[in-house]
Structures are given as C-alpha cells and as structure tokens.
Amino acid sequence: MQININKKIVAYLEGGIKEGKSLFAIQGGRRAGKTFNVLEWLLLRMWNFGEQVIVASMTQDQGREGAYADVKEILRLWEGLANYYEVLKQPREVTCARNNTPSGRQGKMIFRSYQDAETAKGGATDWVFINEGNKFTKKQYIDLSANARMGVIVDFNPNEHFWIDEFDTNPLVVTWQDNIKHLTPSQLQWFENLKAKAMSPTATDIDRYYYQVYYLGEYSDIGGEIFTRANLHRTSEMPSAFESIIIFADPSALRGADWFACVVMAKSQGRFYVLETFSINQGRKEEVARWARQKLTEYDNARFFVETNGLIGIDFYEFCQNSDLPVEAWYSRENKFERIVAKYEVITNDLEFVEHEGLEEFLEQVLTFSKSCEHDDNIDAVASAITILKLM
C-alpha cells in the first residue's frame, strides 16, 4: 500500500486544526501535488473519523478529469485499504463502509460543479475543498463555506490575485520541488526547460511569467511581449501526410472592427501545421463561405468548424448550413486571453506556419497580442484550431 502524503501539506492542515483555523489556503504551480495530497488527507479523515466532504470544481469536466480522477488513482495506489472505499460514477461520490471504519461513521466525499452550487450549499458537511479556487467567485466561496463544520480548503495557482487575499494573506506555498519524488524524468525536464527559457536573452514576458508561477510558485503578471519572430516558427516544408486536417473560422461582423479569422490547420506526429490563413475585417460572409468551400475541395477529408460564440457566429454557422457546406459548430470556453496563453507552449514549440500568400499580414496581428491588444482574432483562431485537433 502506497501512502506518501506531502508532509508539508499535512503539517499545515493538522496544525491549522489545532490552532482552530477554518480556512486553509494552498498556493502552488503545476505538479506541486496540491490537489492530490489534499484528497489523500481527506480520504484518510473519511476513514478515521467518518467525515463528510464536498469537493467543489468550477466545471463538471474539471471535476471529472481532475479531482475525481485523482481519487481513483489514489485508491489504486492504496491497494488493500482501497477495498474499504466505494467509488460511484452517478452521482460522482466516494463512500467508506460504516462498519469498517474506526469511527463507526460512514465517510462520504461528494463531487460538485459550480452549476450545482445550490445543491452543494444546501446541506452541512465537515469539509469543503474548493479545487482551483481562483476560478470561483467570492460569492461562491461564501455560499460553499457556510456548509463546513470543520473547515474549507482552497487550492489555487498564483496566476493572479483574487478574493483569497481578503481572507488569508499567508497561504501555504508549495512548488514542484515539494513533490519531486513523484515526478517523472520528462516532467523534471519540463521544469528545467522552463527555467532555461526564462533565463535566456530572448525570453519573453510569458517565459518569465511561467517561471515565476509554475517553477517558483509565486504570483506574476503577464506583460506585453508574448509572441515574437523568434518563437513563432515558419517553414517552407510540410509532411507528406496528415493525421487530421481542419478548416476553422472565427466570425466577425465584417464592419471594420474585429477580424473574421480563418485557418487551415493539420496535425502530424504530435506537431501542428498552419497551412493557410484568411483574415478580413470588411466584406461579406459570402466571401468567407466561398473561401471555405474552395479549401474543402483542395484538402481531402478536411472538416470545417465555425465558432458559434455569440449571434454573429451562430448566424454564419446557419448560413453555411443553408449553403450546403459540411459545417460543424464549435463553442470556445474560458476567457479568450487565458485560452490563448494556455496554448503558448504548443504554439511556440510544436507549431509550424507553412509559408503561403498572406501569412506575413496574418502574423503581424499575432505579434501584437497582449492582454490589452487591439485585435487578437488571428491568434485566437490558431489556438482554437489546436484545441480541436487535439481532440480528434
């Protein structure tokens, strides 16, 4: 049986209980083991004391693929002790049998998403664990914490300051180095690369941001310079065959403001290729539809996606449907700036812009991308197309 809970996190939680704390804030970057170790600690308390736990995630996907998946992995590692836990899929929860626990009480862990906030705040529980707390609102925290008899645990990445500063100015800070014995050589190399990029003379603001947040576990803000001619890769060659290829369109009103950005993008052996681009901010939607139709004839087995965020996107999607184009709807989630930044490593490491007419103009807008840039439509189309291809 393998139980190796981070001693730093355990000492913080157990010490806080003795001190009478009701809020436990844990700050750290990637691979710091925050969520995994808190869940191990809570599972043991369910066993020893029969405690009740609510694990709150911002979305159902986050809960299913994050905390819930971590619990299943923990119980796999626990082997024999795992026999005393029952993992349910519908509803997603974990229970301890009452007659097999030292306390004689049935411990229970329930997984909720923010969509279920009314249900989650409806009944008392011993612990509320708010996973990735920086994605929650202050009101959601207050609503959820009202249920907790023992305390609330909030873990978060130091991407930016949020409401936790009002309630706890001295969170426990953990980094990947506190979890180093559980990291693979590949993961350790990722951190070394992170540091090397940040220390490089060609480092961008986002390279330094990643180093501070994910390597050091410290707060940082992203400045202006993100994509440069040095970290965007252009090529005149491409593979002879692709695993998948798509045409992606991010509609606009075409009245001189936002750009109607389109890309033809393909995937081959883990790398991505922008084959063609088309981006205008004035004109007619018929012009874009004709371009998409032409690309569908040029690229065999290509799939055509249209972003349907907002009425303009829905209108163009329906126009393509009525024009007998084989179109598929795509809805982009998360804040636009955050979802683009989340693809920074892929864009700068695993993406090639294949030389073609119009590429230079397309990239000029990409090079101006920042939190306060005038236009981000071109790079947003690239980031969305990467997300789609990763799912194919």
mmCIF file of C-alpha atoms in Angstrom:
data_model
loop_
_atom_site.group_PDB
_atom_site.id
_atom_site.type_symbol
_atom_site.label_atom_id
_atom_site.label_comp_id
_atom_site.label_asym_id
_atom_site.label_seq_id
_atom_site.Cartn_x
_atom_site.Cartn_y
_atom_site.Cartn_z
ATOM 1 C CA MET A 1 0.000 0.000 0.000
ATOM 2 C CA GLN A 2 1.463 3.376 -1.073
ATOM 3 C CA ILE A 3 0.518 6.395 1.076
ATOM 4 C CA ASN A 4 3.019 9.233 0.713
ATOM 5 C CA ILE A 5 1.161 12.397 1.633
ATOM 6 C CA ASN A 6 3.263 15.554 1.405
ATOM 7 C CA LYS A 7 4.464 16.221 4.974
ATOM 8 C CA LYS A 8 4.462 19.965 4.364
ATOM 9 C CA ILE A 9 0.774 19.945 3.440
ATOM 10 C CA VAL A 10 -0.153 17.559 6.275
ATOM 11 C CA ALA A 11 1.666 19.688 8.855
ATOM 12 C CA TYR A 12 -0.163 22.779 7.601
ATOM 13 C CA LEU A 13 -3.603 21.141 7.726
ATOM 14 C CA GLU A 14 -3.149 19.319 11.029
ATOM 15 C CA GLY A 15 -1.513 22.350 12.643
ATOM 16 C CA GLY A 16 -4.332 24.558 11.435
ATOM 17 C CA ILE A 17 -6.916 22.280 13.045
ATOM 18 C CA LYS A 18 -5.102 22.554 16.392
ATOM 19 C CA GLU A 19 -4.989 26.336 16.034
ATOM 20 C CA GLY A 20 -8.718 26.464 15.315
ATOM 21 C CA LYS A 21 -8.373 27.616 11.694
ATOM 22 C CA SER A 22 -11.417 27.354 9.455
ATOM 23 C CA LEU A 23 -9.795 28.364 6.152
ATOM 24 C CA PHE A 24 -6.794 26.579 4.657
ATOM 25 C CA ALA A 25 -5.283 28.176 1.539
ATOM 26 C CA ILE A 26 -2.684 26.268 -0.505
ATOM 27 C CA GLN A 27 -0.852 28.084 -3.299
ATOM 28 C CA GLY A 28 1.319 26.401 -5.898
ATOM 29 C CA GLY A 29 2.080 25.879 -9.562
ATOM 30 C CA ARG A 30 1.909 22.804 -11.749
ATOM 31 C CA ARG A 31 2.987 19.425 -10.391
ATOM 32 C CA ALA A 32 3.148 20.740 -6.828
ATOM 33 C CA GLY A 33 0.789 17.947 -5.723
ATOM 34 C CA LYS A 34 -1.740 20.307 -4.120
ATOM 35 C CA THR A 35 -4.950 18.597 -5.178
ATOM 36 C CA PHE A 36 -3.635 15.036 -4.975
ATOM 37 C CA ASN A 37 -2.265 15.420 -1.445
ATOM 38 C CA VAL A 38 -5.298 17.253 -0.071
ATOM 39 C CA LEU A 39 -7.538 14.484 -1.431
ATOM 40 C CA GLU A 40 -5.358 11.798 0.183
ATOM 41 C CA TRP A 41 -5.597 13.620 3.519
ATOM 42 C CA LEU A 42 -9.383 13.962 3.213
ATOM 43 C CA LEU A 43 -9.820 10.299 2.252
ATOM 44 C CA LEU A 44 -7.906 9.274 5.367
ATOM 45 C CA ARG A 45 -10.095 11.510 7.520
ATOM 46 C CA MET A 46 -13.149 9.891 5.971
ATOM 47 C CA TRP A 47 -11.727 6.539 7.092
ATOM 48 C CA ASN A 48 -10.561 7.567 10.559
ATOM 49 C CA PHE A 49 -13.356 9.931 11.568
ATOM 50 C CA GLY A 50 -16.222 9.239 9.169
ATOM 51 C CA GLU A 51 -16.130 12.816 7.930
ATOM 52 C CA GLN A 52 -18.215 14.219 5.096
ATOM 53 C CA VAL A 53 -16.525 16.118 2.245
ATOM 54 C CA ILE A 54 -17.698 18.242 -0.673
ATOM 55 C CA VAL A 55 -15.167 18.677 -3.487
ATOM 56 C CA ALA A 56 -16.184 21.746 -5.498
ATOM 57 C CA SER A 57 -14.859 22.213 -9.038
ATOM 58 C CA MET A 58 -15.696 25.080 -11.368
ATOM 59 C CA THR A 59 -16.893 22.813 -14.189
ATOM 60 C CA GLN A 60 -18.081 19.241 -14.480
ATOM 61 C CA ASP A 61 -15.153 18.420 -16.780
ATOM 62 C CA GLN A 62 -12.664 19.797 -14.259
ATOM 63 C CA GLY A 63 -14.210 17.699 -11.522
ATOM 64 C CA ARG A 64 -14.410 14.521 -13.598
ATOM 65 C CA GLU A 65 -10.961 14.752 -15.185
ATOM 66 C CA GLY A 66 -9.235 16.390 -12.220
ATOM 67 C CA ALA A 67 -10.159 15.689 -8.605
ATOM 68 C CA TYR A 68 -12.378 12.671 -9.293
ATOM 69 C CA ALA A 69 -9.694 11.071 -11.483
ATOM 70 C CA ASP A 70 -7.100 11.795 -8.776
ATOM 71 C CA VAL A 71 -9.196 9.972 -6.170
ATOM 72 C CA LYS A 72 -9.424 6.904 -8.378
ATOM 73 C CA GLU A 73 -5.648 6.960 -8.849
ATOM 74 C CA ILE A 74 -5.083 7.363 -5.088
ATOM 75 C CA LEU A 75 -7.237 4.340 -4.320
ATOM 76 C CA ARG A 76 -5.436 2.329 -6.988
ATOM 77 C CA LEU A 77 -2.147 3.087 -5.243
ATOM 78 C CA TRP A 78 -3.597 2.284 -1.814
ATOM 79 C CA GLU A 79 -4.403 -1.276 -2.885
ATOM 80 C CA GLY A 80 -5.691 -3.112 0.228
ATOM 81 C CA LEU A 81 -7.100 -0.067 2.003
ATOM 82 C CA ALA A 82 -8.970 0.871 -1.160
ATOM 83 C CA ASN A 83 -11.248 -2.131 -0.576
ATOM 84 C CA TYR A 84 -12.948 -0.145 2.179
ATOM 85 C CA TYR A 85 -13.954 2.620 -0.253
ATOM 86 C CA GLU A 86 -16.666 2.528 -2.868
ATOM 87 C CA VAL A 87 -16.372 4.813 -5.898
ATOM 88 C CA LEU A 88 -19.627 5.696 -7.655
ATOM 89 C CA LYS A 89 -19.969 7.261 -11.107
ATOM 90 C CA GLN A 90 -23.556 8.502 -10.864
ATOM 91 C CA PRO A 91 -23.661 10.508 -8.719
ATOM 92 C CA ARG A 92 -19.892 11.016 -8.513
ATOM 93 C CA GLU A 93 -19.028 10.231 -4.904
ATOM 94 C CA VAL A 94 -16.825 8.042 -2.719
ATOM 95 C CA THR A 95 -18.008 6.358 0.492
ATOM 96 C CA CYS A 96 -16.460 4.366 3.350
ATOM 97 C CA ALA A 97 -18.489 1.500 4.771
ATOM 98 C CA ARG A 98 -19.755 2.429 8.264
ATOM 99 C CA ASN A 99 -18.941 -0.921 9.879
ATOM 100 C CA ASN A 100 -15.369 -0.880 8.558
ATOM 101 C CA THR A 101 -14.207 2.496 9.881
ATOM 102 C CA PRO A 102 -12.636 3.216 13.304
ATOM 103 C CA SER A 103 -15.296 5.856 13.991
ATOM 104 C CA GLY A 104 -18.255 3.682 13.041
ATOM 105 C CA ARG A 105 -19.471 6.560 10.817
ATOM 106 C CA GLN A 106 -19.788 6.433 7.064
ATOM 107 C CA GLY A 107 -17.370 8.888 5.476
ATOM 108 C CA LYS A 108 -18.508 10.358 2.198
ATOM 109 C CA MET A 109 -16.912 12.530 -0.497
ATOM 110 C CA ILE A 110 -19.248 14.239 -2.971
ATOM 111 C CA PHE A 111 -18.044 15.944 -6.165
ATOM 112 C CA ARG A 112 -19.931 19.059 -7.258
ATOM 113 C CA SER A 113 -19.508 21.591 -10.040
ATOM 114 C CA TYR A 114 -20.408 25.256 -9.768
ATOM 115 C CA GLN A 115 -23.544 24.552 -11.797
ATOM 116 C CA ASP A 116 -24.651 22.515 -8.777
ATOM 117 C CA ALA A 117 -23.833 25.282 -6.286
ATOM 118 C CA GLU A 118 -27.393 25.448 -4.925
ATOM 119 C CA THR A 119 -27.286 21.712 -4.165
ATOM 120 C CA ALA A 120 -23.775 21.922 -2.720
ATOM 121 C CA LYS A 121 -24.707 24.686 -0.296
ATOM 122 C CA GLY A 122 -27.931 23.046 0.718
ATOM 123 C CA GLY A 123 -26.621 20.739 3.445
ATOM 124 C CA ALA A 124 -23.965 20.728 6.127
ATOM 125 C CA THR A 125 -20.681 18.886 5.653
ATOM 126 C CA ASP A 126 -17.422 18.585 7.571
ATOM 127 C CA TRP A 127 -15.106 19.826 4.826
ATOM 128 C CA VAL A 128 -15.434 21.811 1.630
ATOM 129 C CA PHE A 129 -12.484 21.503 -0.738
ATOM 130 C CA ILE A 130 -12.588 24.231 -3.408
ATOM 131 C CA ASN A 131 -10.342 22.957 -6.176
ATOM 132 C CA GLU A 132 -8.679 25.667 -8.319
ATOM 133 C CA GLY A 133 -10.257 28.347 -6.164
ATOM 134 C CA ASN A 134 -9.101 31.217 -8.367
ATOM 135 C CA LYS A 135 -11.797 30.145 -10.866
ATOM 136 C CA PHE A 136 -14.573 30.680 -8.307
ATOM 137 C CA THR A 137 -16.242 33.948 -7.367
ATOM 138 C CA LYS A 138 -16.165 35.403 -3.878
ATOM 139 C CA LYS A 139 -19.910 34.763 -3.568
ATOM 140 C CA GLN A 140 -19.487 31.104 -4.468
ATOM 141 C CA TYR A 141 -16.799 30.774 -1.797
ATOM 142 C CA ILE A 142 -19.047 32.370 0.830
ATOM 143 C CA ASP A 143 -22.014 30.186 -0.175
ATOM 144 C CA LEU A 144 -19.991 26.967 -0.109
ATOM 145 C CA SER A 145 -18.027 27.733 3.053
ATOM 146 C CA ALA A 146 -21.250 28.281 5.021
ATOM 147 C CA ASN A 147 -21.722 24.481 4.974
ATOM 148 C CA ALA A 148 -18.392 23.487 6.516
ATOM 149 C CA ARG A 149 -18.352 22.281 10.133
ATOM 150 C CA MET A 150 -14.588 21.673 10.209
ATOM 151 C CA GLY A 151 -13.155 23.934 7.547
ATOM 152 C CA VAL A 152 -12.672 24.995 3.939
ATOM 153 C CA ILE A 153 -9.602 24.109 1.894
ATOM 154 C CA VAL A 154 -8.838 26.228 -1.170
ATOM 155 C CA ASP A 155 -6.035 25.336 -3.570
ATOM 156 C CA PHE A 156 -5.011 27.615 -6.436
ATOM 157 C CA ASN A 157 -2.362 28.575 -8.948
ATOM 158 C CA PRO A 158 -0.795 32.031 -8.398
ATOM 159 C CA ASN A 159 -1.844 33.205 -11.866
ATOM 160 C CA GLU A 160 -3.298 36.411 -10.487
ATOM 161 C CA HIS A 161 -4.539 37.833 -7.201
ATOM 162 C CA PHE A 162 -8.186 37.084 -6.365
ATOM 163 C CA TRP A 163 -10.615 37.062 -3.407
ATOM 164 C CA ILE A 164 -8.475 34.721 -1.273
ATOM 165 C CA ASP A 165 -6.304 37.750 -0.398
ATOM 166 C CA GLU A 166 -9.233 39.161 1.611
ATOM 167 C CA PHE A 167 -9.483 36.066 3.785
ATOM 168 C CA ASP A 168 -5.952 34.631 4.059
ATOM 169 C CA THR A 169 -2.808 36.686 3.460
ATOM 170 C CA ASN A 170 -0.438 33.875 4.426
ATOM 171 C CA PRO A 171 -1.264 30.768 2.345
ATOM 172 C CA LEU A 172 0.894 27.672 2.342
ATOM 173 C CA VAL A 173 3.159 27.862 -0.728
ATOM 174 C CA VAL A 174 4.221 24.596 -2.383
ATOM 175 C CA THR A 175 6.173 24.000 -5.577
ATOM 176 C CA TRP A 176 7.107 21.087 -7.786
ATOM 177 C CA GLN A 177 10.209 20.647 -5.611
ATOM 178 C CA ASP A 178 7.953 19.667 -2.699
ATOM 179 C CA ASN A 179 6.581 16.893 -4.924
ATOM 180 C CA ILE A 180 9.809 15.990 -6.695
ATOM 181 C CA LYS A 181 9.885 12.284 -5.786
ATOM 182 C CA HIS A 182 6.625 11.768 -7.666
ATOM 183 C CA LEU A 183 7.751 13.460 -10.884
ATOM 184 C CA THR A 184 8.943 11.612 -13.955
ATOM 185 C CA PRO A 185 12.208 12.452 -15.776
ATOM 186 C CA SER A 186 10.116 14.048 -18.516
ATOM 187 C CA GLN A 187 8.313 16.266 -16.011
ATOM 188 C CA LEU A 188 11.587 17.267 -14.348
ATOM 189 C CA GLN A 189 12.995 18.153 -17.762
ATOM 190 C CA TRP A 190 9.936 20.345 -18.383
ATOM 191 C CA PHE A 191 10.848 22.431 -15.331
ATOM 192 C CA GLU A 192 14.469 22.669 -16.411
ATOM 193 C CA ASN A 193 13.326 23.879 -19.818
ATOM 194 C CA LEU A 194 11.023 26.382 -18.121
ATOM 195 C CA LYS A 195 13.958 27.848 -16.207
ATOM 196 C CA ALA A 196 16.251 27.854 -19.248
ATOM 197 C CA LYS A 197 13.704 29.766 -21.333
ATOM 198 C CA ALA A 198 13.156 32.354 -18.584
ATOM 199 C CA MET A 199 16.915 32.931 -18.219
ATOM 200 C CA SER A 200 17.512 33.141 -21.971
ATOM 201 C CA PRO A 201 18.410 36.530 -23.530
ATOM 202 C CA THR A 202 15.438 36.030 -25.872
ATOM 203 C CA ALA A 203 12.967 35.330 -23.022
ATOM 204 C CA THR A 204 9.522 36.847 -23.458
ATOM 205 C CA ASP A 205 7.294 38.172 -20.700
ATOM 206 C CA ILE A 206 5.339 34.934 -20.742
ATOM 207 C CA ASP A 207 8.528 32.851 -20.384
ATOM 208 C CA ARG A 208 9.323 34.816 -17.219
ATOM 209 C CA TYR A 209 5.696 34.554 -16.091
ATOM 210 C CA TYR A 210 5.685 30.749 -16.428
ATOM 211 C CA TYR A 211 8.938 30.530 -14.470
ATOM 212 C CA GLN A 212 7.617 32.615 -11.581
ATOM 213 C CA VAL A 213 4.203 30.950 -11.400
ATOM 214 C CA TYR A 214 4.990 27.303 -12.172
ATOM 215 C CA TYR A 215 8.644 26.952 -11.168
ATOM 216 C CA LEU A 216 8.741 29.258 -8.131
ATOM 217 C CA GLY A 217 5.052 29.140 -7.187
ATOM 218 C CA GLU A 218 4.908 32.948 -6.953
ATOM 219 C CA TYR A 219 2.397 35.491 -8.207
ATOM 220 C CA SER A 220 3.192 37.122 -11.522
ATOM 221 C CA ASP A 221 1.545 39.221 -14.216
ATOM 222 C CA ILE A 222 1.924 38.761 -17.949
ATOM 223 C CA GLY A 223 3.387 41.842 -19.587
ATOM 224 C CA GLY A 224 3.218 42.902 -23.213
ATOM 225 C CA GLU A 225 5.596 40.736 -25.224
ATOM 226 C CA ILE A 226 4.271 37.221 -25.813
ATOM 227 C CA PHE A 227 4.731 36.078 -29.408
ATOM 228 C CA THR A 228 7.855 37.158 -31.292
ATOM 229 C CA ARG A 229 9.514 36.391 -34.596
ATOM 230 C CA ALA A 230 11.978 34.281 -32.633
ATOM 231 C CA ASN A 231 9.401 31.980 -31.030
ATOM 232 C CA LEU A 232 6.987 31.657 -33.971
ATOM 233 C CA HIS A 233 8.318 29.092 -36.419
ATOM 234 C CA ARG A 234 7.915 29.315 -40.196
ATOM 235 C CA THR A 235 8.710 26.606 -42.710
ATOM 236 C CA SER A 236 8.548 26.024 -46.443
ATOM 237 C CA GLU A 237 8.186 22.275 -45.973
ATOM 238 C CA MET A 238 5.441 20.070 -44.572
ATOM 239 C CA PRO A 239 4.834 16.340 -44.039
ATOM 240 C CA SER A 240 3.564 14.335 -46.979
ATOM 241 C CA ALA A 241 0.572 13.099 -44.966
ATOM 242 C CA PHE A 242 -1.516 14.352 -42.056
ATOM 243 C CA GLU A 243 -3.437 12.504 -39.355
ATOM 244 C CA SER A 244 -6.193 15.109 -39.406
ATOM 245 C CA ILE A 245 -6.909 18.454 -41.031
ATOM 246 C CA ILE A 246 -9.481 21.151 -40.311
ATOM 247 C CA ILE A 247 -10.701 24.494 -41.578
ATOM 248 C CA PHE A 248 -11.603 26.810 -38.710
ATOM 249 C CA ALA A 249 -13.489 30.117 -38.881
ATOM 250 C CA ASP A 250 -13.947 32.661 -36.079
ATOM 251 C CA PRO A 251 -16.679 35.003 -37.392
ATOM 252 C CA SER A 252 -16.976 38.770 -37.034
ATOM 253 C CA ALA A 253 -19.454 41.392 -38.254
ATOM 254 C CA LEU A 254 -17.070 42.403 -41.101
ATOM 255 C CA ARG A 255 -17.698 46.096 -40.464
ATOM 256 C CA GLY A 256 -14.154 47.278 -39.872
ATOM 257 C CA ALA A 257 -13.774 46.210 -36.225
ATOM 258 C CA ASP A 258 -12.944 42.583 -35.278
ATOM 259 C CA TRP A 259 -11.366 40.348 -37.894
ATOM 260 C CA PHE A 260 -13.063 37.317 -39.409
ATOM 261 C CA ALA A 261 -10.098 34.971 -38.890
ATOM 262 C CA CYS A 262 -9.804 31.593 -40.624
ATOM 263 C CA VAL A 263 -7.081 28.952 -40.738
ATOM 264 C CA VAL A 264 -6.432 25.629 -42.414
ATOM 265 C CA MET A 265 -4.531 23.567 -39.858
ATOM 266 C CA ALA A 266 -3.270 19.985 -39.776
ATOM 267 C CA LYS A 267 -1.701 17.583 -37.289
ATOM 268 C CA SER A 268 1.081 15.083 -37.930
ATOM 269 C CA GLN A 269 3.031 13.049 -35.344
ATOM 270 C CA GLY A 270 2.326 15.423 -32.478
ATOM 271 C CA ARG A 271 3.104 18.596 -34.429
ATOM 272 C CA PHE A 272 0.720 21.175 -35.861
ATOM 273 C CA TYR A 273 0.894 22.998 -39.194
ATOM 274 C CA VAL A 274 -0.902 26.188 -40.224
ATOM 275 C CA LEU A 275 -1.220 25.546 -43.947
ATOM 276 C CA GLU A 276 -3.257 28.579 -44.997
ATOM 277 C CA THR A 277 -4.801 31.667 -43.417
ATOM 278 C CA PHE A 278 -7.597 34.058 -44.388
ATOM 279 C CA SER A 279 -8.462 37.091 -42.268
ATOM 280 C CA ILE A 280 -10.554 40.161 -43.210
ATOM 281 C CA ASN A 281 -12.478 42.748 -41.214
ATOM 282 C CA GLN A 282 -14.579 44.191 -44.046
ATOM 283 C CA GLY A 283 -16.614 42.427 -46.687
ATOM 284 C CA ARG A 284 -19.432 39.888 -46.834
ATOM 285 C CA LYS A 285 -19.899 36.498 -45.226
ATOM 286 C CA GLU A 286 -20.451 35.013 -48.690
ATOM 287 C CA GLU A 287 -16.779 35.756 -49.400
ATOM 288 C CA VAL A 288 -15.658 33.716 -46.387
ATOM 289 C CA ALA A 289 -18.025 30.866 -47.244
ATOM 290 C CA ARG A 290 -16.631 30.733 -50.790
ATOM 291 C CA TRP A 291 -13.090 30.550 -49.385
ATOM 292 C CA ALA A 292 -14.097 27.692 -47.057
ATOM 293 C CA ARG A 293 -15.803 25.828 -49.913
ATOM 294 C CA GLN A 294 -12.667 26.148 -52.039
ATOM 295 C CA LYS A 295 -10.452 24.802 -49.231
ATOM 296 C CA LEU A 296 -12.789 21.843 -48.721
ATOM 297 C CA THR A 297 -12.235 20.891 -52.340
ATOM 298 C CA GLU A 298 -8.448 21.313 -52.066
ATOM 299 C CA TYR A 299 -7.936 19.311 -48.875
ATOM 300 C CA ASP A 300 -9.319 15.782 -48.811
ATOM 301 C CA ASN A 301 -11.040 14.688 -45.582
ATOM 302 C CA ALA A 302 -10.885 18.190 -44.096
ATOM 303 C CA ARG A 303 -13.547 19.071 -41.518
ATOM 304 C CA PHE A 304 -14.991 22.581 -41.333
ATOM 305 C CA PHE A 305 -15.630 24.202 -37.926
ATOM 306 C CA VAL A 306 -17.239 27.568 -37.127
ATOM 307 C CA GLU A 307 -17.042 29.174 -33.703
ATOM 308 C CA THR A 308 -20.607 29.807 -32.533
ATOM 309 C CA ASN A 309 -19.957 32.093 -29.566
ATOM 310 C CA GLY A 310 -22.486 34.900 -29.936
ATOM 311 C CA LEU A 311 -25.160 35.705 -32.504
ATOM 312 C CA ILE A 312 -22.669 36.549 -35.278
ATOM 313 C CA GLY A 313 -21.109 33.099 -35.042
ATOM 314 C CA ILE A 314 -24.481 31.357 -34.964
ATOM 315 C CA ASP A 315 -25.644 33.394 -37.974
ATOM 316 C CA PHE A 316 -22.583 32.417 -40.054
ATOM 317 C CA TYR A 317 -22.885 28.774 -38.979
ATOM 318 C CA GLU A 318 -26.521 28.679 -40.119
ATOM 319 C CA PHE A 319 -25.581 30.485 -43.341
ATOM 320 C CA CYS A 320 -23.021 27.760 -44.086
ATOM 321 C CA GLN A 321 -25.581 25.064 -43.287
ATOM 322 C CA ASN A 322 -28.076 26.650 -45.683
ATOM 323 C CA SER A 323 -25.311 26.862 -48.287
ATOM 324 C CA ASP A 324 -24.865 23.065 -48.082
ATOM 325 C CA LEU A 325 -21.413 23.310 -46.544
ATOM 326 C CA PRO A 326 -20.481 20.394 -44.207
ATOM 327 C CA VAL A 327 -20.048 22.698 -41.222
ATOM 328 C CA GLU A 328 -19.657 21.787 -37.549
ATOM 329 C CA ALA A 329 -20.247 24.121 -34.588
ATOM 330 C CA TRP A 330 -17.501 24.920 -32.088
ATOM 331 C CA TYR A 331 -18.065 26.782 -28.815
ATOM 332 C CA SER A 332 -14.946 28.261 -27.178
ATOM 333 C CA ARG A 333 -14.922 28.270 -23.382
ATOM 334 C CA GLU A 334 -12.831 30.161 -20.827
ATOM 335 C CA ASN A 335 -11.630 33.750 -21.069
ATOM 336 C CA LYS A 336 -10.164 34.447 -24.530
ATOM 337 C CA PHE A 337 -6.811 35.743 -23.279
ATOM 338 C CA GLU A 338 -6.411 32.783 -20.914
ATOM 339 C CA ARG A 339 -7.241 30.161 -23.527
ATOM 340 C CA ILE A 340 -4.710 31.678 -25.955
ATOM 341 C CA VAL A 341 -1.995 31.872 -23.303
ATOM 342 C CA ALA A 342 -2.758 28.264 -22.336
ATOM 343 C CA LYS A 343 -1.621 27.274 -25.854
ATOM 344 C CA TYR A 344 1.637 29.285 -25.667
ATOM 345 C CA GLU A 345 3.889 26.254 -25.283
ATOM 346 C CA VAL A 346 2.249 24.375 -28.144
ATOM 347 C CA ILE A 347 2.328 27.431 -30.414
ATOM 348 C CA THR A 348 5.990 28.194 -29.708
ATOM 349 C CA ASN A 349 7.274 24.601 -29.553
ATOM 350 C CA ASP A 350 5.051 22.346 -31.665
ATOM 351 C CA LEU A 351 3.581 24.570 -34.380
ATOM 352 C CA GLU A 352 4.870 25.493 -37.841
ATOM 353 C CA PHE A 353 3.454 28.248 -40.025
ATOM 354 C CA VAL A 354 3.845 26.981 -43.585
ATOM 355 C CA GLU A 355 4.827 29.790 -45.966
ATOM 356 C CA HIS A 356 1.917 30.993 -48.092
ATOM 357 C CA GLU A 357 0.485 34.189 -49.524
ATOM 358 C CA GLY A 358 -0.954 36.396 -46.805
ATOM 359 C CA LEU A 359 0.965 34.781 -43.922
ATOM 360 C CA GLU A 360 3.055 37.880 -43.156
ATOM 361 C CA GLU A 361 -0.048 40.048 -42.758
ATOM 362 C CA PHE A 362 -1.705 37.377 -40.618
ATOM 363 C CA LEU A 363 1.320 37.171 -38.296
ATOM 364 C CA GLU A 364 1.631 40.940 -37.928
ATOM 365 C CA GLN A 365 -1.512 40.866 -35.789
ATOM 366 C CA VAL A 366 -0.285 37.815 -33.847
ATOM 367 C CA LEU A 367 2.929 39.639 -32.915
ATOM 368 C CA THR A 368 0.924 42.436 -31.258
ATOM 369 C CA PHE A 369 -1.003 40.045 -28.995
ATOM 370 C CA SER A 370 -1.137 41.061 -25.325
ATOM 371 C CA LYS A 371 -3.693 41.427 -22.552
ATOM 372 C CA SER A 372 -4.677 44.858 -23.841
ATOM 373 C CA CYS A 373 -4.056 44.470 -27.588
ATOM 374 C CA GLU A 374 -6.481 45.933 -30.115
ATOM 375 C CA HIS A 375 -7.023 42.678 -32.021
ATOM 376 C CA ASP A 376 -6.456 39.036 -31.038
ATOM 377 C CA ASP A 377 -8.659 37.285 -33.591
ATOM 378 C CA ASN A 378 -5.896 35.663 -35.665
ATOM 379 C CA ILE A 379 -4.060 34.018 -32.776
ATOM 380 C CA ASP A 380 -7.384 33.029 -31.195
ATOM 381 C CA ALA A 381 -8.277 31.134 -34.382
ATOM 382 C CA VAL A 382 -4.923 29.333 -34.223
ATOM 383 C CA ALA A 383 -5.398 28.435 -30.533
ATOM 384 C CA SER A 384 -8.948 27.160 -31.092
ATOM 385 C CA ALA A 385 -7.869 25.044 -34.070
ATOM 386 C CA ILE A 386 -5.144 23.453 -31.923
ATOM 387 C CA THR A 387 -7.747 22.566 -29.284
ATOM 388 C CA ILE A 388 -9.971 20.906 -31.886
ATOM 389 C CA LEU A 389 -7.109 18.946 -33.437
ATOM 390 C CA LYS A 390 -6.015 17.692 -30.020
ATOM 391 C CA LEU A 391 -9.490 16.231 -29.572
ATOM 392 C CA MET A 392 -9.535 14.459 -32.943
#
